[in-house]
Short mmCIF file of C-alpha atoms and ligand atoms in Angstrom, two decimals:
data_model
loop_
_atom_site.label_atom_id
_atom_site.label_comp_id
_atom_site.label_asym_id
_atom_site.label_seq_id
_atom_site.Cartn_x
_atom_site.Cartn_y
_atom_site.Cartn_z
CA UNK A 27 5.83 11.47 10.41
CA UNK A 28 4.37 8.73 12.66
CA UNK A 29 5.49 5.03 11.99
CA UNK A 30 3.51 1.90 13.15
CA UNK A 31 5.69 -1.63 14.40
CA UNK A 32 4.65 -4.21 12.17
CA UNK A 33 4.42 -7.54 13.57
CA UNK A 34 7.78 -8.94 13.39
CA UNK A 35 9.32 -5.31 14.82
CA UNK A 36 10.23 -3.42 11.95
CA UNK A 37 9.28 0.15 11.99
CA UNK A 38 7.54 1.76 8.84
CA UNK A 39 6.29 5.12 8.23
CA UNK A 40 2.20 5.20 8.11
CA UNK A 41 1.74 7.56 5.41
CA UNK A 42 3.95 6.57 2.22
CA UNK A 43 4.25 7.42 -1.72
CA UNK A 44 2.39 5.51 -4.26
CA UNK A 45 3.24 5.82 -7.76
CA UNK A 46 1.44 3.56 -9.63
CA UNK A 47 0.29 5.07 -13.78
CA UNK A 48 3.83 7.26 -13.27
CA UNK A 49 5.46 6.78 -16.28
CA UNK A 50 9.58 5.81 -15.89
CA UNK A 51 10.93 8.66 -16.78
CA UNK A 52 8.45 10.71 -14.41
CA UNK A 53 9.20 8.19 -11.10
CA UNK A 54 12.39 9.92 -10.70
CA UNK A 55 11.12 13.52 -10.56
CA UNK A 56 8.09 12.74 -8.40
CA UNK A 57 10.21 10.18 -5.73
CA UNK A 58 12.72 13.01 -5.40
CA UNK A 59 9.79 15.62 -4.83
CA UNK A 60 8.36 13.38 -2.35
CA UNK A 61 11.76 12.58 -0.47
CA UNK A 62 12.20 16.21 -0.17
CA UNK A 63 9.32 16.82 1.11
CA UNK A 64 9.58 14.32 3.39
CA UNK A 65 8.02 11.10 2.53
CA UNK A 66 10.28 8.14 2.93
CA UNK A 67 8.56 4.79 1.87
CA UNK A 68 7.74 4.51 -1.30
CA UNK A 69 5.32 1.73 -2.66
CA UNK A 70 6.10 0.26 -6.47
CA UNK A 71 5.56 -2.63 -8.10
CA UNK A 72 6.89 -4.80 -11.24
CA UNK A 73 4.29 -4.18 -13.46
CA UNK A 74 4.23 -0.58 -12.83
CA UNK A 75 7.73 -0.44 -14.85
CA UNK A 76 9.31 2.27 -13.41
CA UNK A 77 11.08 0.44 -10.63
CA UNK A 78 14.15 1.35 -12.82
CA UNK A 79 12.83 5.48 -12.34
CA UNK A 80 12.64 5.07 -8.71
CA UNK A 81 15.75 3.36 -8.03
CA UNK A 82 17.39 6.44 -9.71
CA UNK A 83 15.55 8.90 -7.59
CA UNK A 84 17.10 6.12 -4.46
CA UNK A 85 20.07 5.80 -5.84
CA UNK A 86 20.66 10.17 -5.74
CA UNK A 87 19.31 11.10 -2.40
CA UNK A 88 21.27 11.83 0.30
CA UNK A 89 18.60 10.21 2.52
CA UNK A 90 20.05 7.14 3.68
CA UNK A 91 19.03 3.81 2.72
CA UNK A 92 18.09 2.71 6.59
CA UNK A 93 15.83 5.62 6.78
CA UNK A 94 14.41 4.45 3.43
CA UNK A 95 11.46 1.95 3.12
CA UNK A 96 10.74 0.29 -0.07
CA UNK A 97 8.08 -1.63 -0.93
CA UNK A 98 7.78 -3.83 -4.37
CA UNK A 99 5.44 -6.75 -5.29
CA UNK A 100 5.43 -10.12 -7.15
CA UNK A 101 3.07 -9.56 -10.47
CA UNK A 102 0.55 -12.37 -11.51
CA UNK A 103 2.00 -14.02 -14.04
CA UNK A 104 5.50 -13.98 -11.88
CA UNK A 105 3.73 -16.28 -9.20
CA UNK A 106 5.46 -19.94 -8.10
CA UNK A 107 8.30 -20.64 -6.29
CA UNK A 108 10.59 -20.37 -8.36
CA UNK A 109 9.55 -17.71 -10.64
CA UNK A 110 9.09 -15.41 -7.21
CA UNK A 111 12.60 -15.73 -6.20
CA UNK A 112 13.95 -14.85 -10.11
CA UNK A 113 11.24 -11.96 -10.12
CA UNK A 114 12.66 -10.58 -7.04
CA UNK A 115 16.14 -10.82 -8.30
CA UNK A 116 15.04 -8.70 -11.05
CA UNK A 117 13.35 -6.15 -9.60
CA UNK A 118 16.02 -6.03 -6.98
CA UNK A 119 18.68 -5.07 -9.53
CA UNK A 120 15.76 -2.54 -11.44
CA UNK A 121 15.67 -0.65 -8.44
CA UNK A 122 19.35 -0.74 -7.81
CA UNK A 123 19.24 -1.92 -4.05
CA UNK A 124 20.25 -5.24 -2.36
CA UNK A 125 17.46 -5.37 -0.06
CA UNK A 126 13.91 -4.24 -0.22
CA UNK A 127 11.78 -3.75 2.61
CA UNK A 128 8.71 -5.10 2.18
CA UNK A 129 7.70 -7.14 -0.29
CA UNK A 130 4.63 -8.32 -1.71
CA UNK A 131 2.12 -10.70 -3.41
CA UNK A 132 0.04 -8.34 -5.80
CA UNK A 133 -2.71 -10.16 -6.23
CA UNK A 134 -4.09 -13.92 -4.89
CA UNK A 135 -5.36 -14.96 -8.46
CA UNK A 136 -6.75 -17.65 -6.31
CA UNK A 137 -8.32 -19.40 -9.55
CA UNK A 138 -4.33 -20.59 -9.80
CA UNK A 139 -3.98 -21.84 -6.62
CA UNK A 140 -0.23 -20.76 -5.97
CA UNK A 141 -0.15 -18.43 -3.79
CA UNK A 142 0.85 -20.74 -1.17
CA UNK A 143 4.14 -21.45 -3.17
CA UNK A 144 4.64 -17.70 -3.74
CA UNK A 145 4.23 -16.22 -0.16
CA UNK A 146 6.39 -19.51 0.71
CA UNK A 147 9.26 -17.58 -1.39
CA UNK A 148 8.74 -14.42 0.17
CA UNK A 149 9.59 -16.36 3.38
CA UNK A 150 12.49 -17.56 1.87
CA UNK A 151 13.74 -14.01 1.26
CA UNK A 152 12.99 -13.26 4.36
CA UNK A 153 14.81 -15.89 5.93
CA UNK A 154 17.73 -14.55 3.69
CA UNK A 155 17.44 -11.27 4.81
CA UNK A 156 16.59 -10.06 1.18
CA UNK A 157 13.69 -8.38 2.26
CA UNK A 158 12.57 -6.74 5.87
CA UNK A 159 9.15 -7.85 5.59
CA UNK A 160 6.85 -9.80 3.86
CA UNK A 161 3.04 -9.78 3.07
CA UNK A 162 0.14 -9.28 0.60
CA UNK A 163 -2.24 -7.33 -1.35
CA UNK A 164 -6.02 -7.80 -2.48
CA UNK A 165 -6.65 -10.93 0.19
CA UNK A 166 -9.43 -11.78 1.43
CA UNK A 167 -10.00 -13.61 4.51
CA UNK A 168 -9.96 -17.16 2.92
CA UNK A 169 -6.85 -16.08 1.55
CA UNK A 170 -4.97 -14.96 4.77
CA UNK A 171 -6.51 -17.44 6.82
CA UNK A 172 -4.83 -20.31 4.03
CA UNK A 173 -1.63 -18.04 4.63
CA UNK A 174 -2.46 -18.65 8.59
CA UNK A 175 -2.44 -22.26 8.08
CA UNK A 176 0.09 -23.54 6.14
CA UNK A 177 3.01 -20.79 6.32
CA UNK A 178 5.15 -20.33 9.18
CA UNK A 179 6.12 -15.96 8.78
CA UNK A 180 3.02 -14.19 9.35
CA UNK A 181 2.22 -11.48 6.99
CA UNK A 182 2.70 -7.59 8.43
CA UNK A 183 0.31 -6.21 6.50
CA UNK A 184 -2.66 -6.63 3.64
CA UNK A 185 -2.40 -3.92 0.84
CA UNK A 186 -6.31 -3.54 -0.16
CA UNK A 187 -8.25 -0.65 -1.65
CA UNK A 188 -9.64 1.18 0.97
CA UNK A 189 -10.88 5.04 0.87
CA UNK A 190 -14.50 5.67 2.90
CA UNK A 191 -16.72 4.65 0.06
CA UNK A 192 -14.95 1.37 0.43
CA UNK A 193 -14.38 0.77 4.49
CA UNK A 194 -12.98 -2.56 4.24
CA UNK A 195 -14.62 -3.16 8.03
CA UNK A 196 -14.49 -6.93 7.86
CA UNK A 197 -11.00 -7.16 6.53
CA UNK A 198 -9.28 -4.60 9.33
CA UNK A 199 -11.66 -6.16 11.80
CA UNK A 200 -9.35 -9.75 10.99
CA UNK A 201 -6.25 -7.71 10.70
CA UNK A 202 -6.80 -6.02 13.91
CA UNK A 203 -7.43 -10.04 15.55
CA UNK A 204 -4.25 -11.25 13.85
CA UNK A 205 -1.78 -8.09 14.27
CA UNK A 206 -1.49 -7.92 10.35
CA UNK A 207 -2.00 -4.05 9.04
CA UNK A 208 -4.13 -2.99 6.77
CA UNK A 209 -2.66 -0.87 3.95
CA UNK A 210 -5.24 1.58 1.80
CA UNK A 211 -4.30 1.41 -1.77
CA UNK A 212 -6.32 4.42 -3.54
CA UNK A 213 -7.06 5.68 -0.26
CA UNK A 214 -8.06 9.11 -2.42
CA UNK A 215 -10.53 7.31 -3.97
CA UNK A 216 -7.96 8.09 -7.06
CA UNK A 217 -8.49 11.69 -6.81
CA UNK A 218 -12.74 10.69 -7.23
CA UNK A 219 -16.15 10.98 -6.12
CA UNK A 220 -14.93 10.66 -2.61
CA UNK A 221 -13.39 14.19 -2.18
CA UNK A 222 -16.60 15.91 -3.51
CA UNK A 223 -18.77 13.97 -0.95
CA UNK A 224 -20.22 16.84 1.13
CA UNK A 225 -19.47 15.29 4.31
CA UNK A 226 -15.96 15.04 3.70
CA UNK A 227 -16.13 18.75 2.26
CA UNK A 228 -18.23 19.86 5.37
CA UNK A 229 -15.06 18.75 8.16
CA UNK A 230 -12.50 19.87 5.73
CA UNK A 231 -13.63 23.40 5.46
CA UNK A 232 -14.65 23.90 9.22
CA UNK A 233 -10.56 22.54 9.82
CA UNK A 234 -8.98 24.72 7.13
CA UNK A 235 -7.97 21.62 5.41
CA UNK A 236 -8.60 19.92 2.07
CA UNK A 237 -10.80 16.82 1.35
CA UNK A 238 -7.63 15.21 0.77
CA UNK A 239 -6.21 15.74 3.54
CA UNK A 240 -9.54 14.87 5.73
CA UNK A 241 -9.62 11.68 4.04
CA UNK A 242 -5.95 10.98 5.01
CA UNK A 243 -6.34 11.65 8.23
CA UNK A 244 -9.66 9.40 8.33
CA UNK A 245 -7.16 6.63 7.57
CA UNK A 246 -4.27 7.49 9.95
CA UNK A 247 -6.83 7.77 13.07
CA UNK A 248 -7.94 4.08 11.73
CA UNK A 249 -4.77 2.79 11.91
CA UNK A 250 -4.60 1.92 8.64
CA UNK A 251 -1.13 2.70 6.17
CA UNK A 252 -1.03 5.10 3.67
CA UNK A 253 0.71 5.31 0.08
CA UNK A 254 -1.20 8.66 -1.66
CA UNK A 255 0.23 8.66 -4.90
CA UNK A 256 0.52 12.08 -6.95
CA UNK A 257 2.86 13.63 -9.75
CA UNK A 258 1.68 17.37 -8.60
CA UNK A 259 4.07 18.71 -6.65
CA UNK A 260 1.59 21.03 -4.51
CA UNK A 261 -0.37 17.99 -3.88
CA UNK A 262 2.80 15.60 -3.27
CA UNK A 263 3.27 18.77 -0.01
CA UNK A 264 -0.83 18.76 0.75
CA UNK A 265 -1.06 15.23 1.25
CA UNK A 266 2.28 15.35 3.61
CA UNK A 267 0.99 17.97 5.84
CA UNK A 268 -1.55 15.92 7.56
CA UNK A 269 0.25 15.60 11.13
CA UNK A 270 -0.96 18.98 12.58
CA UNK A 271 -4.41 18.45 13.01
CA UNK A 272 -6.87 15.77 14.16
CA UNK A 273 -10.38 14.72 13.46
CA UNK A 274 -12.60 14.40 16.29
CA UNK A 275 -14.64 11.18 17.23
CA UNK A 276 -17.81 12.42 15.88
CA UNK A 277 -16.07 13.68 12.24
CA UNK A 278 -14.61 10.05 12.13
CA UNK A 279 -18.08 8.32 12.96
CA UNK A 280 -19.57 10.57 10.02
CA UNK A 281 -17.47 9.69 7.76
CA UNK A 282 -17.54 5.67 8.90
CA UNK A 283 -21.45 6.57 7.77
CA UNK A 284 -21.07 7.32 3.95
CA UNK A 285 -19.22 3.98 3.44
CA UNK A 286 -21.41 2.50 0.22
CA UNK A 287 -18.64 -0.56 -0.41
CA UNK A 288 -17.84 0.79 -3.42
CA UNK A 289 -14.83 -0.52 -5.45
CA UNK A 290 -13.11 1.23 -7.72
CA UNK A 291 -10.97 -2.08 -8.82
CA UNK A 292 -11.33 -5.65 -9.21
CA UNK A 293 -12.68 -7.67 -6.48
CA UNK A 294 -9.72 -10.20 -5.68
CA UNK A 295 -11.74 -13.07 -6.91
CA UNK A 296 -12.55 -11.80 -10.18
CA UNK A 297 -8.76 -10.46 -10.61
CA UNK A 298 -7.21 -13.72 -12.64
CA UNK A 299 -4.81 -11.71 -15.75
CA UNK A 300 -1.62 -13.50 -15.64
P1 LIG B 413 -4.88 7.57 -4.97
O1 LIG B 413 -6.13 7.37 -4.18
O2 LIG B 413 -3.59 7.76 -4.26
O3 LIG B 413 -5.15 8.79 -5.94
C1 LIG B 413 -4.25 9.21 -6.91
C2 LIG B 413 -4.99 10.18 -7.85
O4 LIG B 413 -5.52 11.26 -7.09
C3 LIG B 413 -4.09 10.77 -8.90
O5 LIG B 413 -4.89 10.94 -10.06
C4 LIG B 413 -3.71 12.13 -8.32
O6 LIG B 413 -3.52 13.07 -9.37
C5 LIG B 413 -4.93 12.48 -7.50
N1 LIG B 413 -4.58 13.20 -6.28
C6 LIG B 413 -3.53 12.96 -5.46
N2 LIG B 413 -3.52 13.82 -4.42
C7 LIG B 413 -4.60 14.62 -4.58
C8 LIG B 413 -5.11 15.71 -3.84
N3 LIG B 413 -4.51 16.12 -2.73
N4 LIG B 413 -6.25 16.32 -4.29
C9 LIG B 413 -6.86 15.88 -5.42
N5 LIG B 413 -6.41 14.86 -6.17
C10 LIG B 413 -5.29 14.24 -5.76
O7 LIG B 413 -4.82 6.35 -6.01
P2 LIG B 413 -3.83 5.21 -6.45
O8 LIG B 413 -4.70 4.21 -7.15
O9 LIG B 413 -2.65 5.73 -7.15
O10 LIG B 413 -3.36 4.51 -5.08
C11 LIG B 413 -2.21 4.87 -4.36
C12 LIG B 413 -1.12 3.85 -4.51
O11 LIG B 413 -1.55 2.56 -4.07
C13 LIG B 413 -0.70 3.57 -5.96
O12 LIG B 413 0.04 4.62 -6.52
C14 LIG B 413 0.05 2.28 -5.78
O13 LIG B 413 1.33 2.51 -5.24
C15 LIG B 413 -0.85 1.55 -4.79
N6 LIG B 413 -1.83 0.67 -5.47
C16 LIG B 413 -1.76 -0.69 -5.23
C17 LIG B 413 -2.64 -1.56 -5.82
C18 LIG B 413 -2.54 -3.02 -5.53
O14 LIG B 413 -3.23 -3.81 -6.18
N7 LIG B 413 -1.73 -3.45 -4.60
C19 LIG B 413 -3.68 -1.10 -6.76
C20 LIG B 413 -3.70 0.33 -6.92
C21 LIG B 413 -2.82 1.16 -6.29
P3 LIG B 413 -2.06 13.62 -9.84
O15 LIG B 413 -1.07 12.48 -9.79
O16 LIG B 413 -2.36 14.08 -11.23
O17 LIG B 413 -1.72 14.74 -8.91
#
């Protein structure tokens, strides 16, 4: 496993477990899959409701908590002040810990104007040493930069969708200036068009590997965090084993070609349930 330093100092592994669409009662079974196999952040959220399924899957391994990391995030309709610090609370006790990791803003909703507020709590957590690290999800540079301005804990990282129909260039070109990660959400494309693309087919085959695992890789060499998520457990093991091998520079400029900016989900702007 390799881990990256964020930008307050805290270590966290580069390739994590998503498990957003798994049901509850399936977190448990595919968290403790994925801790066996290795994985040991694991990236949920409130509104994915099974922070409750996870926490059991925490609360039974013999992995210890300090070599866990766990990420959650503040939904929409949770954002303000005040409403952060109670959501927090409550996922806090869902998951069973007393301390998360990282914790984030899902989405700017920027039509609201509170983010502000909300990232203002996270640094209030922070301060209390509730959480390890803060930051956000689906922000665009207005939306950092604001962050930039007016708050005084720097985010560690930006949790955007990101898979090489979707490069993000801009985005880890201002992470990259201001020491804030980028994090790929879908970084499988979720399981789409992307692993059929016959580039990505041509490098996997000539490495004995899957597209899956290409792609991963694609992301590691940028960089950039990963959190695959998968309730397979054959494909919770493929899209582990992605530390033996490397791409070379030409593979990686190949695939950097078949980039079409292609979103799967909402553009952050357009994003505005609550
Ligand atoms: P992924 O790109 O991780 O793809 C997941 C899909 O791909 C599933 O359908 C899975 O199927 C399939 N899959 C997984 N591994 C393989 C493989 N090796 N070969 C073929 N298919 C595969 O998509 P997600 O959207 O789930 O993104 C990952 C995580 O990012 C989420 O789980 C969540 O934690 C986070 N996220 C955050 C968002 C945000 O707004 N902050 C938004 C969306 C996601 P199966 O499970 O059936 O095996």
């Amino acid at each position: 496993m390799d881990y990256v330093t964020l930008n307050n100092g805290v270590k966290m592994p580069q390739l994590g477990f998503g498990v957003w669409q798994v049901k509850d009662d399936e977190a448990t079974a595919a968290v403790t899959k994925a801790l066996e196999v290795g994985y040991r952040s694991i990236d949920t959220a409130m509104i994915y409701k099974n922070e409750k399924g996870v926490g059991e899957a925490l609360q039974a391994t013999s992995v210890p908590r300090e070599e866990l990391f766990i990420t959650t995030k503040v939904w929409n309709s949770d954002q303000g002040y005040e409403n952060t610090l109670r959501a927090f609370d409550e996922s806090l006790e869902r998951l069973g810990l007393d301390y998360v990791d990282l914790y984030l803003i899902h989405w700017p909703t920027p039509q609201f104007d509170d983010y502000v507020d909300t990232y203002k709590a996270l640094e209030k957590l922070y301060q209390d040493g509730k959480v390890k690290a803060i930051g956000v999800c689906n922000f665009e540079i207005e939306h950092l930069q604001r962050l930039l301005d007016e708050c005084d804990v720097k985010p560690v990282l930006n949790q955007i969708e990101c898979h090489p129909y979707l490069a993000q260039n801009e985005l880890k070109e201002f992470g990259a200036k201001h020491d804030i990660f980028i994090e790929a959400w879908s970084p499988l494309d979720q399981g789409g068009e992307v692993l059929q693309d016959e580039v990505i087919k041509s490098i996997a085959a000539d490495r004995n590997k899957t597209a899956a695992q290409v792609v991963l890789r694609w992301h590691l060499q940028n960089n950039t965090i990963v959190i695959p998520k998968s309730v397979t457990p054959s494909r919770i093991e493929e899209n582990f084993d992605v530390f033996d091998f490397e791409l070379s520079e030409e593979d990686m400029a190949q695939i950097n070609e078949i980039n079409r900016n292609r979103r799967k989900g909402a553009h952050p702007n357009d994003m505005n349930k609550r």
